[in-house]
Amino acid sequence: MKSFSPLAGKTILIIGAPGFLSDDAKQALIACRASVAGPVVISSAMERLTEGLVFQAAIIDVSISDQMMLWLNEWLETRGIPFVFAHDQRSKPPRGGFVLSGRPADLDAIIAALFGPDLSYYH
């Protein structure tokens, strides 16, 4: 059966602490037929990315350091890889922020930002 999810067949890289990706969020991504890589911890993200890890989009923990956030932003934009910065479901995001959870509305917002019609929106 063909899946019409924009995530189908894509690998989504998760960058954040081990607890950033909840089981519910991981299962929701898998239910959309995505492959999930990570979570890659921040301290090794630069090394892992430069080793040639293949992925089509990234979801990054918004609580990373400013320096790492800027490096990731530049690295991903240079390669045309869509990404969003998100909070995990345990923290209270500022109004309008992305939340990485298993809730359909949260996942739909992330999918729209990553693969929606306005591809100029990366983060």
PDB file of C-alpha atoms in Angstrom:
ATOM      1  CA  MET A   1       0.000   0.000   0.000  1.00  0.00           C
ATOM      2  CA  LYS A   2       1.372   3.395  -0.991  1.00  0.00           C
ATOM      3  CA  SER A   3       1.835   5.960   1.767  1.00  0.00           C
ATOM      4  CA  PHE A   4       0.997   9.571   1.015  1.00  0.00           C
ATOM      5  CA  SER A   5       2.911  10.957   3.956  1.00  0.00           C
ATOM      6  CA  PRO A   6       5.577  13.496   2.975  1.00  0.00           C
ATOM      7  CA  LEU A   7       7.870  11.594   5.372  1.00  0.00           C
ATOM      8  CA  ALA A   8       7.506   8.262   3.579  1.00  0.00           C
ATOM      9  CA  GLY A   9      10.896   6.872   2.649  1.00  0.00           C
ATOM     10  CA  LYS A  10      12.811   9.775   4.185  1.00  0.00           C
ATOM     11  CA  THR A  11      15.374   9.620   6.958  1.00  0.00           C
ATOM     12  CA  ILE A  12      14.860  12.219   9.673  1.00  0.00           C
ATOM     13  CA  LEU A  13      17.890  13.040  11.790  1.00  0.00           C
ATOM     14  CA  ILE A  14      17.190  13.896  15.422  1.00  0.00           C
ATOM     15  CA  ILE A  15      19.855  16.023  17.129  1.00  0.00           C
ATOM     16  CA  GLY A  16      19.536  16.386  20.888  1.00  0.00           C
ATOM     17  CA  ALA A  17      19.979  14.679  24.212  1.00  0.00           C
ATOM     18  CA  PRO A  18      18.873  11.023  24.439  1.00  0.00           C
ATOM     19  CA  GLY A  19      15.594  12.037  26.136  1.00  0.00           C
ATOM     20  CA  PHE A  20      14.736  14.579  23.411  1.00  0.00           C
ATOM     21  CA  LEU A  21      13.045  11.953  21.223  1.00  0.00           C
ATOM     22  CA  SER A  22      10.252  10.305  23.195  1.00  0.00           C
ATOM     23  CA  ASP A  23       8.995   6.837  22.296  1.00  0.00           C
ATOM     24  CA  ASP A  24       5.651   8.372  21.240  1.00  0.00           C
ATOM     25  CA  ALA A  25       7.357  10.830  18.891  1.00  0.00           C
ATOM     26  CA  LYS A  26       9.560   8.110  17.409  1.00  0.00           C
ATOM     27  CA  GLN A  27       6.568   5.829  16.834  1.00  0.00           C
ATOM     28  CA  ALA A  28       4.621   8.691  15.217  1.00  0.00           C
ATOM     29  CA  LEU A  29       7.497   9.338  12.787  1.00  0.00           C
ATOM     30  CA  ILE A  30       7.761   5.632  11.995  1.00  0.00           C
ATOM     31  CA  ALA A  31       3.978   5.451  11.469  1.00  0.00           C
ATOM     32  CA  CYS A  32       4.471   8.085   8.751  1.00  0.00           C
ATOM     33  CA  ARG A  33       6.930   5.648   7.147  1.00  0.00           C
ATOM     34  CA  ALA A  34      10.004   7.708   8.032  1.00  0.00           C
ATOM     35  CA  SER A  35      13.310   6.278   9.159  1.00  0.00           C
ATOM     36  CA  VAL A  36      14.627   7.870  12.325  1.00  0.00           C
ATOM     37  CA  ALA A  37      18.360   8.464  12.806  1.00  0.00           C
ATOM     38  CA  GLY A  38      19.437   9.413  16.292  1.00  0.00           C
ATOM     39  CA  PRO A  39      19.114  11.061  18.538  1.00  0.00           C
ATOM     40  CA  VAL A  40      22.644  12.213  17.883  1.00  0.00           C
ATOM     41  CA  VAL A  41      23.933  13.958  20.986  1.00  0.00           C
ATOM     42  CA  ILE A  42      25.087  17.519  20.511  1.00  0.00           C
ATOM     43  CA  SER A  43      28.696  16.816  21.481  1.00  0.00           C
ATOM     44  CA  SER A  44      29.137  14.397  18.564  1.00  0.00           C
ATOM     45  CA  ALA A  45      26.809  16.025  16.006  1.00  0.00           C
ATOM     46  CA  MET A  46      29.563  17.895  14.141  1.00  0.00           C
ATOM     47  CA  GLU A  47      31.647  14.738  13.787  1.00  0.00           C
ATOM     48  CA  ARG A  48      28.694  12.572  12.730  1.00  0.00           C
ATOM     49  CA  LEU A  49      27.502  15.080  10.129  1.00  0.00           C
ATOM     50  CA  THR A  50      30.902  15.440   8.534  1.00  0.00           C
ATOM     51  CA  GLU A  51      31.264  11.612   8.367  1.00  0.00           C
ATOM     52  CA  GLY A  52      28.626  11.512   5.645  1.00  0.00           C
ATOM     53  CA  LEU A  53      25.462  10.552   7.515  1.00  0.00           C
ATOM     54  CA  VAL A  54      22.663  10.543   4.907  1.00  0.00           C
ATOM     55  CA  PHE A  55      19.309  12.111   5.825  1.00  0.00           C
ATOM     56  CA  GLN A  56      16.640  14.276   4.196  1.00  0.00           C
ATOM     57  CA  ALA A  57      15.634  16.520   7.140  1.00  0.00           C
ATOM     58  CA  ALA A  58      16.602  17.280  10.721  1.00  0.00           C
ATOM     59  CA  ILE A  59      14.790  18.064  13.950  1.00  0.00           C
ATOM     60  CA  ILE A  60      17.102  19.782  16.413  1.00  0.00           C
ATOM     61  CA  ASP A  61      16.710  20.382  20.137  1.00  0.00           C
ATOM     62  CA  VAL A  62      16.259  24.133  20.584  1.00  0.00           C
ATOM     63  CA  SER A  63      18.109  24.040  23.904  1.00  0.00           C
ATOM     64  CA  ILE A  64      21.523  23.500  22.266  1.00  0.00           C
ATOM     65  CA  SER A  65      24.208  26.157  22.611  1.00  0.00           C
ATOM     66  CA  ASP A  66      24.079  29.245  20.409  1.00  0.00           C
ATOM     67  CA  GLN A  67      27.406  28.323  18.815  1.00  0.00           C
ATOM     68  CA  MET A  68      26.186  24.836  17.853  1.00  0.00           C
ATOM     69  CA  MET A  69      22.864  26.248  16.658  1.00  0.00           C
ATOM     70  CA  LEU A  70      24.667  28.653  14.309  1.00  0.00           C
ATOM     71  CA  TRP A  71      27.008  25.920  13.023  1.00  0.00           C
ATOM     72  CA  LEU A  72      24.105  23.528  12.343  1.00  0.00           C
ATOM     73  CA  ASN A  73      22.068  26.285  10.714  1.00  0.00           C
ATOM     74  CA  GLU A  74      24.896  27.110   8.289  1.00  0.00           C
ATOM     75  CA  TRP A  75      25.825  23.466   7.622  1.00  0.00           C
ATOM     76  CA  LEU A  76      22.259  22.401   6.834  1.00  0.00           C
ATOM     77  CA  GLU A  77      21.327  25.485   4.803  1.00  0.00           C
ATOM     78  CA  THR A  78      24.477  25.157   2.676  1.00  0.00           C
ATOM     79  CA  ARG A  79      23.382  21.631   1.743  1.00  0.00           C
ATOM     80  CA  GLY A  80      19.705  22.519   1.223  1.00  0.00           C
ATOM     81  CA  ILE A  81      18.548  20.172   3.987  1.00  0.00           C
ATOM     82  CA  PRO A  82      15.332  21.321   5.664  1.00  0.00           C
ATOM     83  CA  PHE A  83      15.358  21.504   9.458  1.00  0.00           C
ATOM     84  CA  VAL A  84      13.477  22.848  12.437  1.00  0.00           C
ATOM     85  CA  PHE A  85      14.442  23.606  15.998  1.00  0.00           C
ATOM     86  CA  ALA A  86      11.960  22.122  18.452  1.00  0.00           C
ATOM     87  CA  HIS A  87      11.256  21.565  22.122  1.00  0.00           C
ATOM     88  CA  ASP A  88      10.558  18.134  23.495  1.00  0.00           C
ATOM     89  CA  GLN A  89       7.100  17.454  24.853  1.00  0.00           C
ATOM     90  CA  ARG A  90       8.220  17.841  28.469  1.00  0.00           C
ATOM     91  CA  SER A  91       9.183  21.502  28.137  1.00  0.00           C
ATOM     92  CA  LYS A  92       6.822  24.368  27.576  1.00  0.00           C
ATOM     93  CA  PRO A  93       7.660  25.965  24.221  1.00  0.00           C
ATOM     94  CA  PRO A  94       7.194  29.638  23.558  1.00  0.00           C
ATOM     95  CA  ARG A  95       4.058  30.457  21.640  1.00  0.00           C
ATOM     96  CA  GLY A  96       4.366  29.253  18.058  1.00  0.00           C
ATOM     97  CA  GLY A  97       7.343  26.960  18.640  1.00  0.00           C
ATOM     98  CA  PHE A  98       7.630  23.407  17.355  1.00  0.00           C
ATOM     99  CA  VAL A  99       7.176  20.497  19.741  1.00  0.00           C
ATOM    100  CA  LEU A 100       8.602  17.050  19.038  1.00  0.00           C
ATOM    101  CA  SER A 101       5.905  14.728  20.354  1.00  0.00           C
ATOM    102  CA  GLY A 102       3.592  11.972  19.219  1.00  0.00           C
ATOM    103  CA  ARG A 103       0.621  14.340  19.063  1.00  0.00           C
ATOM    104  CA  PRO A 104      -0.717  14.598  15.490  1.00  0.00           C
ATOM    105  CA  ALA A 105      -0.946  18.416  15.554  1.00  0.00           C
ATOM    106  CA  ASP A 106       2.682  18.742  16.679  1.00  0.00           C
ATOM    107  CA  LEU A 107       3.922  16.301  14.050  1.00  0.00           C
ATOM    108  CA  ASP A 108       1.802  17.904  11.311  1.00  0.00           C
ATOM    109  CA  ALA A 109       3.341  21.320  12.073  1.00  0.00           C
ATOM    110  CA  ILE A 110       6.859  19.892  11.803  1.00  0.00           C
ATOM    111  CA  ILE A 111       6.047  18.012   8.578  1.00  0.00           C
ATOM    112  CA  ALA A 112       4.559  21.165   7.026  1.00  0.00           C
ATOM    113  CA  ALA A 113       7.650  23.182   7.952  1.00  0.00           C
ATOM    114  CA  LEU A 114      10.043  20.548   6.593  1.00  0.00           C
ATOM    115  CA  PHE A 115       8.225  19.431   3.442  1.00  0.00           C
ATOM    116  CA  GLY A 116       5.340  21.837   2.901  1.00  0.00           C
ATOM    117  CA  PRO A 117       4.753  24.012  -0.155  1.00  0.00           C
ATOM    118  CA  ASP A 118       6.934  26.892   1.115  1.00  0.00           C
ATOM    119  CA  LEU A 119      10.362  25.261   0.978  1.00  0.00           C
ATOM    120  CA  SER A 120      12.072  28.563   1.712  1.00  0.00           C
ATOM    121  CA  TYR A 121      11.117  27.974   5.359  1.00  0.00           C
ATOM    122  CA  TYR A 122      13.896  25.945   6.940  1.00  0.00           C
ATOM    123  CA  HIS A 123      13.635  26.791  10.628  1.00  0.00           C
TER     124      HIS A 123
END
